[in-house]
PDB file of N, CA and C in Angstrom:
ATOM      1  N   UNK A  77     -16.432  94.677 -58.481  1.00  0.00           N
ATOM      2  CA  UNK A  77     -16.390  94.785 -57.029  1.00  0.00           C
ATOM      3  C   UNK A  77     -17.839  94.795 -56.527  1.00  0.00           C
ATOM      4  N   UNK A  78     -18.137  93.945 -55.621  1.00  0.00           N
ATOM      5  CA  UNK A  78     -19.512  93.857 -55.153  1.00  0.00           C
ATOM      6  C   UNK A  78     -19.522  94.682 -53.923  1.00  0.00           C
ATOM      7  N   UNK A  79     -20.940  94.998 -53.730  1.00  0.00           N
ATOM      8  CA  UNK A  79     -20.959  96.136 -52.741  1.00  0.00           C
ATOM      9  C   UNK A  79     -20.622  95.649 -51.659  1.00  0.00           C
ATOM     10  N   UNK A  80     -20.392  94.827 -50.518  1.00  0.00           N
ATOM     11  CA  UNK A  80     -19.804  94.402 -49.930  1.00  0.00           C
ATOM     12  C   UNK A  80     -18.091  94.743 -49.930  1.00  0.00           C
ATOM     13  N   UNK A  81     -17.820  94.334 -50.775  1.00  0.00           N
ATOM     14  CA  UNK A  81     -16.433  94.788 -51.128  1.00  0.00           C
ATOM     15  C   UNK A  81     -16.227  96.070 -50.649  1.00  0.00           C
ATOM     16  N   UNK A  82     -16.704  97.427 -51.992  1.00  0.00           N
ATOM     17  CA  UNK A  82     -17.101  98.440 -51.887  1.00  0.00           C
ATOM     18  C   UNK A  82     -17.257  99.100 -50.374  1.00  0.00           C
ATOM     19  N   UNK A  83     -18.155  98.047 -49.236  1.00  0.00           N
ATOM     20  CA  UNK A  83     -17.909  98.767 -48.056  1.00  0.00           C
ATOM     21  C   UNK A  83     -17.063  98.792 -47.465  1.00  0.00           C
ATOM     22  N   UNK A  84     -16.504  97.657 -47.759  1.00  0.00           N
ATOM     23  CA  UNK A  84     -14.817  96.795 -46.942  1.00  0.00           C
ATOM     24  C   UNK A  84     -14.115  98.298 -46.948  1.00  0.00           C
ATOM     25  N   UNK A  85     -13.826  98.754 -48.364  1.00  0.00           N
ATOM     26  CA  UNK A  85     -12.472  99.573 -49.112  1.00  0.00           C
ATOM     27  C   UNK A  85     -13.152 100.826 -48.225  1.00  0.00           C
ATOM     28  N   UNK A  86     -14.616 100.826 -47.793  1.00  0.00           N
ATOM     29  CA  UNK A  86     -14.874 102.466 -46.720  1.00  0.00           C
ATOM     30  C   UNK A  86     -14.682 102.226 -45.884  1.00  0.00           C
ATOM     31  N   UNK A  87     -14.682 100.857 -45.168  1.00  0.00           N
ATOM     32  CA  UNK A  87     -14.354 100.434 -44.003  1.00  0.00           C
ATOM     33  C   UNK A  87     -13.030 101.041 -43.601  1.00  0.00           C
ATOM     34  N   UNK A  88     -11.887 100.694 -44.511  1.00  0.00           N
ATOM     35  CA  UNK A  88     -10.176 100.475 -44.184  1.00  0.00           C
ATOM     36  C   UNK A  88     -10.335 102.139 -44.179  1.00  0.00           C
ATOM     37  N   UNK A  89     -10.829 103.225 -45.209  1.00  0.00           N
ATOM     38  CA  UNK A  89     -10.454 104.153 -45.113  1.00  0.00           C
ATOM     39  C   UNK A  89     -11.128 104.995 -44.045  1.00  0.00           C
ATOM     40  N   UNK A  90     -12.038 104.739 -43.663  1.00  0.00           N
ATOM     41  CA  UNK A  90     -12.365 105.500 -42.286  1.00  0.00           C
ATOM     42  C   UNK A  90     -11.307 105.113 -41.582  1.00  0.00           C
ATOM     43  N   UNK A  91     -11.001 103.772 -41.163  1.00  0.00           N
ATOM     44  CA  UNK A  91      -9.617 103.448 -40.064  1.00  0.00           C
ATOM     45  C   UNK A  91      -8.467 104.502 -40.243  1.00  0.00           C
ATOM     46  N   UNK A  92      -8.130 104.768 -41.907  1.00  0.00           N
ATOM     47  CA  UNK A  92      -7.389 105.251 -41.833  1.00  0.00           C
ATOM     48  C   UNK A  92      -7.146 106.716 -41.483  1.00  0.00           C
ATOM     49  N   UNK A  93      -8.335 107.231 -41.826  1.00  0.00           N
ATOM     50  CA  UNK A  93      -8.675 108.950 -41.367  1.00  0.00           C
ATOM     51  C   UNK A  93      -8.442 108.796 -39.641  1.00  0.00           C
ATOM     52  N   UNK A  94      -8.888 107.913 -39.028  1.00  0.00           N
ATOM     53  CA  UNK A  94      -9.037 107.853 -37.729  1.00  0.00           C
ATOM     54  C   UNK A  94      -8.154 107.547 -37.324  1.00  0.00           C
ATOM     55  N   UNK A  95      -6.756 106.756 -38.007  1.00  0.00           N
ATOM     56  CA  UNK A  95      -5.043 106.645 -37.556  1.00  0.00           C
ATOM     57  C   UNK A  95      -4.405 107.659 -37.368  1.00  0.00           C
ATOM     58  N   UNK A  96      -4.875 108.224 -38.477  1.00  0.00           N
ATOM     59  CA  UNK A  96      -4.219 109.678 -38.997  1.00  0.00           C
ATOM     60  C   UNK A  96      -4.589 111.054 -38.131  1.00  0.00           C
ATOM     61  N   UNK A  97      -5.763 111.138 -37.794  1.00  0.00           N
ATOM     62  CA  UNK A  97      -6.379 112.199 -36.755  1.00  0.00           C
ATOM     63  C   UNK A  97      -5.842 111.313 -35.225  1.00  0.00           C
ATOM     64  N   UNK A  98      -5.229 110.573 -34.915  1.00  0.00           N
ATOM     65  CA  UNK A  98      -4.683 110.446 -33.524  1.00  0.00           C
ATOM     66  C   UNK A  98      -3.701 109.539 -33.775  1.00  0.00           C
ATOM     67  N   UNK A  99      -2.318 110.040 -34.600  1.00  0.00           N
ATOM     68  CA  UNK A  99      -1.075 109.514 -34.631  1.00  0.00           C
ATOM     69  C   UNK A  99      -0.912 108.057 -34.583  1.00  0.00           C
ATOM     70  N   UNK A 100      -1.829 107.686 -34.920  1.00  0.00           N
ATOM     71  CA  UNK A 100      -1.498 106.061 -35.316  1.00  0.00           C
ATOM     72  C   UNK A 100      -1.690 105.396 -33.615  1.00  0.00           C
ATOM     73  N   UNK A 101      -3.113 106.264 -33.477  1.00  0.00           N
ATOM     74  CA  UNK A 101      -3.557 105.524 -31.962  1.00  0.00           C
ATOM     75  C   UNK A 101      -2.511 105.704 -30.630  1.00  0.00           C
ATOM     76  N   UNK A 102      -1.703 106.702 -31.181  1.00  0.00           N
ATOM     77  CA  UNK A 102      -0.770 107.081 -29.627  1.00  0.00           C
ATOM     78  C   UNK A 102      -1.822 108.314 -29.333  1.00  0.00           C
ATOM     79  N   UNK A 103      -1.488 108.227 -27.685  1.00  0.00           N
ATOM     80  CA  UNK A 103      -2.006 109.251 -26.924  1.00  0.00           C
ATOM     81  C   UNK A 103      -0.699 109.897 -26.281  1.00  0.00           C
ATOM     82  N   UNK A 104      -1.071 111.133 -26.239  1.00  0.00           N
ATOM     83  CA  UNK A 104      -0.032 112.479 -25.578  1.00  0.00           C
ATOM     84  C   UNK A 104       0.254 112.212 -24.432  1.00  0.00           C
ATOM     85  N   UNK A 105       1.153 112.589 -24.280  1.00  0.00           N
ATOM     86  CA  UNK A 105       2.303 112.529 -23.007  1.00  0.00           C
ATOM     87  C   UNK A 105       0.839 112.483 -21.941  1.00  0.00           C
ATOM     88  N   UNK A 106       0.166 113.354 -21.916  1.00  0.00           N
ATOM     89  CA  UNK A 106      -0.089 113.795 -20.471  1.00  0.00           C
ATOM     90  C   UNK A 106      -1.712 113.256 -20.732  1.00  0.00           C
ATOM     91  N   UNK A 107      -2.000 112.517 -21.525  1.00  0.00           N
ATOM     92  CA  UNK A 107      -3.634 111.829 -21.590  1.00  0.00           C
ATOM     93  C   UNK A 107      -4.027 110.974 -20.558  1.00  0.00           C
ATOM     94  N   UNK A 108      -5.210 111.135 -20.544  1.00  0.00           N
ATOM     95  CA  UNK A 108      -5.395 110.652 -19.024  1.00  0.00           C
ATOM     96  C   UNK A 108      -5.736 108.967 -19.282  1.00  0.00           C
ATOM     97  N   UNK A 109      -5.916 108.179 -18.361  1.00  0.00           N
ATOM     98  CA  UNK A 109      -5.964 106.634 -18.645  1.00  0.00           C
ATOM     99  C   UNK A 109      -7.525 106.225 -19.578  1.00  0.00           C
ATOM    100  N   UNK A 110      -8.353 107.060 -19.608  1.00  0.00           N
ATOM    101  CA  UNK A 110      -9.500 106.668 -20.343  1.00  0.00           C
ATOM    102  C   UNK A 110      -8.984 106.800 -21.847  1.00  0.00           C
ATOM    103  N   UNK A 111      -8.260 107.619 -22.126  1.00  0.00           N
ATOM    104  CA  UNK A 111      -8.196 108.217 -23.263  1.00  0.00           C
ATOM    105  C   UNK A 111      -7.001 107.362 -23.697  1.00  0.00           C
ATOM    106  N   UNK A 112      -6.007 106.734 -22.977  1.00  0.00           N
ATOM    107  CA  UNK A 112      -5.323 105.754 -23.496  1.00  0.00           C
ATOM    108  C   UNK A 112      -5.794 104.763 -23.913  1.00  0.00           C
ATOM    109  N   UNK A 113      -6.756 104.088 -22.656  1.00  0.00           N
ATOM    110  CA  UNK A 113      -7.530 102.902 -23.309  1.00  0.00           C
ATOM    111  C   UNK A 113      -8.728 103.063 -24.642  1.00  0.00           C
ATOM    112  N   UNK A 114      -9.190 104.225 -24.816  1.00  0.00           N
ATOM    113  CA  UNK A 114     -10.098 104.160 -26.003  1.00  0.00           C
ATOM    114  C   UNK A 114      -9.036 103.731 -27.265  1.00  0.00           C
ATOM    115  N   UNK A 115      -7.833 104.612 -27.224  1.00  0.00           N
ATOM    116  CA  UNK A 115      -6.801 104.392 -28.074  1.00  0.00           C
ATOM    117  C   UNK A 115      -6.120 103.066 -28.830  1.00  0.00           C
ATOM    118  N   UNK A 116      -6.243 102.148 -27.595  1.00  0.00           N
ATOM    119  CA  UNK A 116      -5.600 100.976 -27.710  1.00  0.00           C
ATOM    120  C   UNK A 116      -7.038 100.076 -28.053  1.00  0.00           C
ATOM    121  N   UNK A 117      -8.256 100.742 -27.481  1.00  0.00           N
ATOM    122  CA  UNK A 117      -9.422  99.835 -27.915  1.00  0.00           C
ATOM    123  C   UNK A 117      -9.790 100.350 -29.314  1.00  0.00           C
ATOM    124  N   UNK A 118      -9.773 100.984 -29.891  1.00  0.00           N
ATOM    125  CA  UNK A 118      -9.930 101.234 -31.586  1.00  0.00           C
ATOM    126  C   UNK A 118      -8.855 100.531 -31.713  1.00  0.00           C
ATOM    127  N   UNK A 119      -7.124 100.885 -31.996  1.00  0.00           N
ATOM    128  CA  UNK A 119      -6.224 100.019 -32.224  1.00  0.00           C
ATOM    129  C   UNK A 119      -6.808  98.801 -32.663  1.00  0.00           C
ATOM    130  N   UNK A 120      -6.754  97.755 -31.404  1.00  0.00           N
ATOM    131  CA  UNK A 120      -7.314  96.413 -31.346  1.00  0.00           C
ATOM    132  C   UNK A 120      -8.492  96.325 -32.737  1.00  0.00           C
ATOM    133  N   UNK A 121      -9.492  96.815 -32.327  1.00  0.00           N
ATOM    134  CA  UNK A 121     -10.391  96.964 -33.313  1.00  0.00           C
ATOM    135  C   UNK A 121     -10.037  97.023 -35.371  1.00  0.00           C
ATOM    136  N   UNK A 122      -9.617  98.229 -35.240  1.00  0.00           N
ATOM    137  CA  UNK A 122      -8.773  98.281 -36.460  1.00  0.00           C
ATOM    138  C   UNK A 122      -8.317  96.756 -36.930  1.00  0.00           C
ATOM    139  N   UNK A 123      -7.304  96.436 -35.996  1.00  0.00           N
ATOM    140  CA  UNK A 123      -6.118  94.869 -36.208  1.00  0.00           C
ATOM    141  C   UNK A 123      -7.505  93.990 -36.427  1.00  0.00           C
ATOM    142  N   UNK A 124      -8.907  93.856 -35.804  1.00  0.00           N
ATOM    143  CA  UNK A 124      -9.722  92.599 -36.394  1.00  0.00           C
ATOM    144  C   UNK A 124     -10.473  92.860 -37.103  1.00  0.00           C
ATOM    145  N   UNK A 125     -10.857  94.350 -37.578  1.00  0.00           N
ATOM    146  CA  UNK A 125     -11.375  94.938 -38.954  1.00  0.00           C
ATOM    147  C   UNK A 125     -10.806  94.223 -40.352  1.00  0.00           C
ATOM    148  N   UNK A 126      -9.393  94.607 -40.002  1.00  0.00           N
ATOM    149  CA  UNK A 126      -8.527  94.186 -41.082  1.00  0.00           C
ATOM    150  C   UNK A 126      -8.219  92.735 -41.635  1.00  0.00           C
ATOM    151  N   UNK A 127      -8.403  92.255 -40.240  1.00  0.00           N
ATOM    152  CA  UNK A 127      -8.273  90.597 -40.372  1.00  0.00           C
ATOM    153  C   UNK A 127      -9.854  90.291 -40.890  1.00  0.00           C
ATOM    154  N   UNK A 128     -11.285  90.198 -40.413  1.00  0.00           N
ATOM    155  CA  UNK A 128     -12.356  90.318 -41.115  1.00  0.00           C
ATOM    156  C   UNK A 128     -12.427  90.868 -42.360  1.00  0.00           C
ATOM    157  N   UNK A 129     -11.947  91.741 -42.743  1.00  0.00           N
ATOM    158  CA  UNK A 129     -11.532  92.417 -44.454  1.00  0.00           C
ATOM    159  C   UNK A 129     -10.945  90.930 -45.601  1.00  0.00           C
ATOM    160  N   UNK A 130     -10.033  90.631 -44.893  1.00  0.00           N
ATOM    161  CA  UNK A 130      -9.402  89.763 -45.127  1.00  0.00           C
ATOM    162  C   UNK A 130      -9.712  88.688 -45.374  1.00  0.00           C
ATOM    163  N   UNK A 131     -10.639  88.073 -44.332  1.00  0.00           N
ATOM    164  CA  UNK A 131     -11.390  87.087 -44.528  1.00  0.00           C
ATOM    165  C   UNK A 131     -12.048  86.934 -45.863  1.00  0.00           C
ATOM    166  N   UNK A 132     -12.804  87.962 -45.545  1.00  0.00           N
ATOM    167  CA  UNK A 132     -14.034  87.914 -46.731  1.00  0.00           C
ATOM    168  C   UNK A 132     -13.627  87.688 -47.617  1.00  0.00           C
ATOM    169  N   UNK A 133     -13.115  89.364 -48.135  1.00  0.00           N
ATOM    170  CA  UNK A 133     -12.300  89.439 -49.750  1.00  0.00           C
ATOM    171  C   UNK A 133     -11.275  88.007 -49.882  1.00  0.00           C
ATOM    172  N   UNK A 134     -10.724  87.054 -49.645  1.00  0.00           N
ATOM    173  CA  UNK A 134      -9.715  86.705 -49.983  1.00  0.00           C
ATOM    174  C   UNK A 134     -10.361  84.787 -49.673  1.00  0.00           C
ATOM    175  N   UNK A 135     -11.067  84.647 -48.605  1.00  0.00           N
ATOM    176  CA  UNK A 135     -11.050  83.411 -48.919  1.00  0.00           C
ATOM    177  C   UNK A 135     -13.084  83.089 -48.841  1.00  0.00           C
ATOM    178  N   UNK A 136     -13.463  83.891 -48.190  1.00  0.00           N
ATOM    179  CA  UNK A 136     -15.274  83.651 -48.205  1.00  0.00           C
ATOM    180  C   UNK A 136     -15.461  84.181 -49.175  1.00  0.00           C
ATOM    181  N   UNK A 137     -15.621  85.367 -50.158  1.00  0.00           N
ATOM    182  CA  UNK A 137     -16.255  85.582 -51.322  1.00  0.00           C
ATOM    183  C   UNK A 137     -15.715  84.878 -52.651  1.00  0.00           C
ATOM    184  N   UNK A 138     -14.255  84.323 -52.591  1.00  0.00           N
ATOM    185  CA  UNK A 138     -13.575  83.705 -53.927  1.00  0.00           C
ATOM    186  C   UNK A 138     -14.784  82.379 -53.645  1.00  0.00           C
ATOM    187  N   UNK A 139     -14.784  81.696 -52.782  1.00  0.00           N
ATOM    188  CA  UNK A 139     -15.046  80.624 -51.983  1.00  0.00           C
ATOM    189  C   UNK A 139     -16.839  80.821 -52.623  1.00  0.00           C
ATOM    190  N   UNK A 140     -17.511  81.735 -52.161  1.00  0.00           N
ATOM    191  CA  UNK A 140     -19.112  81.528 -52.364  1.00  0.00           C
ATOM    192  C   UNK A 140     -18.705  81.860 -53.720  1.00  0.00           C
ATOM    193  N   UNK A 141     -18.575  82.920 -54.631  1.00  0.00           N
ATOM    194  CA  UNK A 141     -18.581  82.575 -56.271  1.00  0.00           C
ATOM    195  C   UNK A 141     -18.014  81.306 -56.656  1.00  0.00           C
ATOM    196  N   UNK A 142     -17.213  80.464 -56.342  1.00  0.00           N
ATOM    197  CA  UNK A 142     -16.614  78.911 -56.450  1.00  0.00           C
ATOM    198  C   UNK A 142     -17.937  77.857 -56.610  1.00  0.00           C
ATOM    199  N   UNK A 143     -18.856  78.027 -55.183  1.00  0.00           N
ATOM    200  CA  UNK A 143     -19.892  77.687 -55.185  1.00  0.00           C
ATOM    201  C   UNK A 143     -21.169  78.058 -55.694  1.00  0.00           C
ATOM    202  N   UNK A 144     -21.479  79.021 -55.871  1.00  0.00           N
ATOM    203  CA  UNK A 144     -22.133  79.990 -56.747  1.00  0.00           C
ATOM    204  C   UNK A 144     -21.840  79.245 -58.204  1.00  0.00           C
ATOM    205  N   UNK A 145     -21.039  79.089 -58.709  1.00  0.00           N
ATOM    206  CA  UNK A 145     -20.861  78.610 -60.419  1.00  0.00           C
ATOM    207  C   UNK A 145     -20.905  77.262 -60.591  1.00  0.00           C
ATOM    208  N   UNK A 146     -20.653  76.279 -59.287  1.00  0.00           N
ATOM    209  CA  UNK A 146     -20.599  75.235 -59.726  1.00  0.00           C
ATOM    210  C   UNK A 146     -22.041  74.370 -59.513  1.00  0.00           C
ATOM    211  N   UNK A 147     -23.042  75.199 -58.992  1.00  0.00           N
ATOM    212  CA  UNK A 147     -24.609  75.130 -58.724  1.00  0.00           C
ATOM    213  C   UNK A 147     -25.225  75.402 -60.432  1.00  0.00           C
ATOM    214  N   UNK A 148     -24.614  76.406 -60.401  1.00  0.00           N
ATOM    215  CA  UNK A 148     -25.266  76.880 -61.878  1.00  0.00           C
ATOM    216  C   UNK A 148     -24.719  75.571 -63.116  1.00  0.00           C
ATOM    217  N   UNK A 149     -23.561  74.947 -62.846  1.00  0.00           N
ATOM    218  CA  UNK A 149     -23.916  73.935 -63.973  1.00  0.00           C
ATOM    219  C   UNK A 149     -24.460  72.916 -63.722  1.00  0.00           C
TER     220      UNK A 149
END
């Protein structure tokens, strides 16, 4: 796992401490409208964290070691 990686996997788990300390981004009955929208603006955030996670690990880093090895022969 390259450090990159490595940050990805601290990346997801901060999100997840931060799902978890505010119910999976719901706000309380009686929260006022700022505090909804911060809610839904991490939310959002999170959803293109994950998709950028994604990216990387799965098709840009297979992708640069691909290229990476075929330089070296």
């Amino acid at each position: 796992m390259n450090i990159i990686t490595k940050e990805n996997v601290r990346s997801e788990e901060r999100f997840e401490k931060i799902s978890s300390l505010t119910n999976g981004f719901t706000a309380p009955e009686d929260a006022c409208a700022s505090f909804r929208l911060v809610l839904q603006q991490l939310k959002q955030f999170e959803e293109a964290l994950h998709e950028h996670i994604h990216l990387e690990n799965n098709i840009i880093f297979p992708r640069a070691l691909e290229l990476e090895k075929e330089e070296a022969i």
